[in-house]
Short mmCIF file of C-alpha atoms (C1' of nucleotides) in Angstrom, two decimals:
data_model
loop_
_atom_site.label_atom_id
_atom_site.label_comp_id
_atom_site.label_asym_id
_atom_site.label_seq_id
_atom_site.Cartn_x
_atom_site.Cartn_y
_atom_site.Cartn_z
CA MET A 11 122.69 102.30 42.44
CA ALA A 12 124.16 105.14 40.42
CA TYR A 13 127.41 105.42 38.52
CA TRP A 14 129.74 108.42 38.44
CA LEU A 15 133.02 109.51 36.94
CA MET A 16 135.61 111.31 39.05
CA LYS A 17 138.78 112.90 37.74
CA SER A 18 142.15 113.13 39.40
CA GLU A 19 145.57 114.02 38.09
CA PRO A 20 147.74 110.96 38.74
CA ASP A 21 150.64 113.19 39.77
CA VAL A 22 148.40 114.45 42.58
CA TYR A 23 146.48 111.28 43.43
CA SER A 24 146.35 108.13 41.30
CA ILE A 25 144.50 104.83 41.31
CA LYS A 26 147.72 103.30 42.68
CA ASP A 27 147.55 105.66 45.63
CA LEU A 28 143.95 104.65 46.27
CA GLU A 29 144.84 100.96 45.98
CA ARG A 30 147.44 101.54 48.70
CA ASP A 31 145.19 103.68 50.92
CA ARG A 32 142.04 101.55 50.32
CA THR A 33 139.79 104.51 51.22
CA GLU A 34 140.30 108.24 50.82
CA ILE A 35 138.42 111.50 51.28
CA TRP A 36 137.94 113.00 47.81
CA ASP A 37 138.95 116.50 48.83
CA GLY A 38 139.68 119.67 46.90
CA VAL A 39 136.64 119.91 44.64
CA ARG A 40 135.87 123.64 44.36
CA ASN A 41 133.21 123.79 41.71
CA TYR A 42 129.55 124.04 42.63
CA GLN A 43 128.21 121.75 39.94
CA ALA A 44 130.72 119.06 40.90
CA ARG A 45 129.96 119.56 44.59
CA ASN A 46 126.25 119.15 43.93
CA PHE A 47 126.93 115.83 42.26
CA LEU A 48 129.08 114.81 45.25
CA THR A 49 126.29 115.60 47.71
CA SER A 50 123.78 113.60 45.67
CA MET A 51 125.88 110.43 45.85
CA ALA A 52 124.57 107.47 47.86
CA LEU A 53 126.30 104.71 49.77
CA GLY A 54 127.19 101.87 47.41
CA ASP A 55 127.25 104.03 44.29
CA LYS A 56 130.20 103.26 42.06
CA ALA A 57 132.54 105.70 40.38
CA PHE A 58 134.96 105.36 37.50
CA PHE A 59 138.41 106.72 38.35
CA TYR A 60 139.63 108.97 35.52
CA HIS A 61 143.25 110.07 35.17
CA SER A 62 143.38 113.60 33.78
CA ASN A 63 146.28 115.75 32.62
CA THR A 64 148.40 112.73 31.80
CA LYS A 65 149.35 110.62 28.80
CA PRO A 66 147.06 109.15 27.89
CA PRO A 67 144.10 110.47 29.87
CA GLY A 68 141.36 107.93 30.53
CA ILE A 69 139.42 105.67 32.84
CA VAL A 70 141.71 103.43 34.89
CA GLY A 71 139.61 101.78 37.58
CA LEU A 72 136.53 101.58 39.73
CA MET A 73 135.68 102.90 43.18
CA GLU A 74 132.78 102.65 45.57
CA ILE A 75 131.24 105.42 47.63
CA VAL A 76 131.74 104.36 51.26
CA GLU A 77 130.80 107.60 53.07
CA THR A 78 128.54 110.44 51.97
CA ASN A 79 128.12 114.10 52.90
CA VAL A 80 131.65 114.42 54.22
CA VAL A 81 132.67 117.98 55.11
CA ASP A 82 135.85 118.60 53.12
CA PRO A 83 138.43 119.34 55.85
CA SER A 84 140.83 121.11 53.47
CA GLN A 85 138.52 124.13 53.24
CA PHE A 86 139.44 125.08 56.84
CA ASP A 87 143.17 124.46 56.47
CA SER A 88 144.91 127.75 55.75
CA ALA A 89 148.02 125.82 54.70
CA SER A 90 146.11 123.90 52.05
CA LYS A 91 145.81 125.08 48.48
CA TYR A 92 142.13 124.20 48.80
CA TYR A 93 141.64 126.59 51.73
CA ASP A 94 138.49 128.68 51.41
CA PRO A 95 138.46 131.72 53.70
CA LYS A 96 134.79 132.29 52.92
CA SER A 97 133.81 128.95 54.43
CA SER A 98 133.20 128.33 58.13
CA THR A 99 132.79 125.29 60.35
CA GLU A 100 129.27 126.51 61.21
CA LYS A 101 128.36 126.75 57.56
CA PRO A 102 130.74 124.65 55.47
CA ARG A 103 130.64 125.36 51.78
CA TRP A 104 132.33 122.24 50.43
CA TYR A 105 131.11 118.68 50.90
CA THR A 106 132.50 115.51 49.40
CA VAL A 107 132.54 111.72 49.82
CA THR A 108 134.93 109.02 50.97
CA VAL A 109 135.75 106.58 48.19
CA GLY A 110 136.86 102.97 48.52
CA TYR A 111 139.11 101.08 46.14
CA LEU A 112 137.45 98.37 44.08
CA GLU A 113 139.68 97.54 41.13
CA THR A 114 142.24 98.72 38.63
CA PHE A 115 141.26 97.80 35.08
CA ARG A 116 143.78 95.50 33.44
CA THR A 117 143.63 97.73 30.40
CA GLY A 118 142.39 101.23 30.92
CA ILE A 119 140.02 102.99 28.55
CA THR A 120 141.77 105.96 26.98
CA LEU A 121 140.01 109.20 26.11
CA ASP A 122 140.45 108.27 22.43
CA ASP A 123 138.62 104.99 23.05
CA LEU A 124 135.89 106.80 24.96
CA ARG A 125 135.42 109.20 22.05
CA GLU A 126 135.00 106.28 19.67
CA ALA A 127 132.54 104.46 21.91
CA PHE A 128 130.34 107.29 23.16
CA THR A 129 128.79 110.55 22.04
CA PRO A 130 129.31 113.72 24.08
CA ASP A 131 125.70 113.45 25.24
CA GLU A 132 126.16 109.89 26.48
CA LEU A 133 129.38 110.56 28.37
CA TRP A 134 130.17 114.13 29.40
CA VAL A 135 133.89 113.56 29.71
CA VAL A 136 134.19 113.44 25.92
CA ARG A 137 132.55 116.82 25.56
CA ARG A 138 134.77 119.46 24.09
CA GLY A 139 136.24 121.77 26.68
CA ASN A 140 134.72 119.79 29.53
CA ARG A 141 136.27 120.77 32.85
CA LEU A 142 133.81 119.23 35.27
CA SER A 143 135.69 116.88 37.63
CA VAL A 144 132.71 114.93 38.96
CA MET A 145 129.86 113.81 36.72
CA PRO A 146 127.10 111.21 36.52
CA VAL A 147 127.41 108.22 34.18
CA ASP A 148 124.27 106.71 32.69
CA GLY A 149 123.64 103.10 33.76
CA ALA A 150 123.71 101.68 30.23
CA VAL A 151 126.91 103.57 29.50
CA ALA A 152 128.45 102.23 32.72
CA GLU A 153 127.61 98.64 31.73
CA LYS A 154 129.18 99.19 28.34
CA LEU A 155 132.30 100.58 29.99
CA LEU A 156 132.57 97.59 32.30
CA ASN A 157 132.19 95.25 29.33
CA ILE A 158 134.96 97.02 27.44
CA THR A 159 137.35 96.59 30.36
CA GLN A 160 136.65 92.86 30.48
CA THR A 161 137.76 92.27 26.92
"C1'" DG B 5 154.68 124.72 27.12
"C1'" DC B 6 150.69 126.31 24.59
"C1'" DC B 7 146.22 127.63 24.42
"C1'" DA B 8 141.01 126.93 24.08
"C1'" DA B 9 137.31 126.58 27.10
"C1'" DC B 10 135.05 128.25 30.72
"C1'" DG B 11 134.13 129.47 35.72
"C1'" DT B 12 134.81 133.30 38.93
"C1'" DT B 13 135.68 137.94 40.42
"C1'" DG B 14 135.00 142.63 40.80
"C1'" DG B 15 134.31 147.32 38.87
"C1'" DC B 16 130.77 149.94 37.23
"C1'" DG C 18 123.17 142.74 36.36
"C1'" DC C 19 126.68 143.19 32.77
"C1'" DC C 20 130.95 141.98 31.18
"C1'" DA C 21 136.10 142.44 30.92
"C1'" DA C 22 139.87 140.59 33.23
"C1'" DC C 23 141.76 136.93 35.27
"C1'" DG C 24 142.72 132.18 36.83
"C1'" DT C 25 142.33 127.27 36.17
"C1'" DT C 26 141.61 122.97 33.75
"C1'" DG C 27 143.19 119.71 30.85
"C1'" DG C 28 144.09 117.99 26.06
"C1'" DC C 29 147.55 118.23 22.87
#
DNA sequence: GCCAACGTTGGC
DNA sequence: GCCAACGTTGGC
């Protein structure tokens, strides 16, 4: 089983929203590297939910991948801000996953904490100027993260 | 609100 | 294929 980190702005979609919805299609990713990570996810993989563009940014909870290789429906919706006119139903360009809610950490792990605990090579989210919204998390790093949230 | 980082677009 | 212009992300 692999671990991932997925970013969302809480004003757009937060861990609270996912707790309410229980499962949700992770739509709107329009970056090829991030999409490639999404398509390599497997059922049962777990993903840390990261709140970006908020105060403070950081990891707030845990999700599970409950459906893989989902065609992102927003790419065909001309009313959506994620609409992609270059995509077609015959040859969709954007794939994603459905995530399921697992837990909200009692105390989140802020970006400051992450910077203290991990090097940029260990955890990409602490890399300077990092804009990738979906990234893998090394197994040992994931265990460390889960331990931190239990304290 | 600012701005650095960086991905994408399009002219050539 | 290069690269300047532009748009977006996201921390601060």
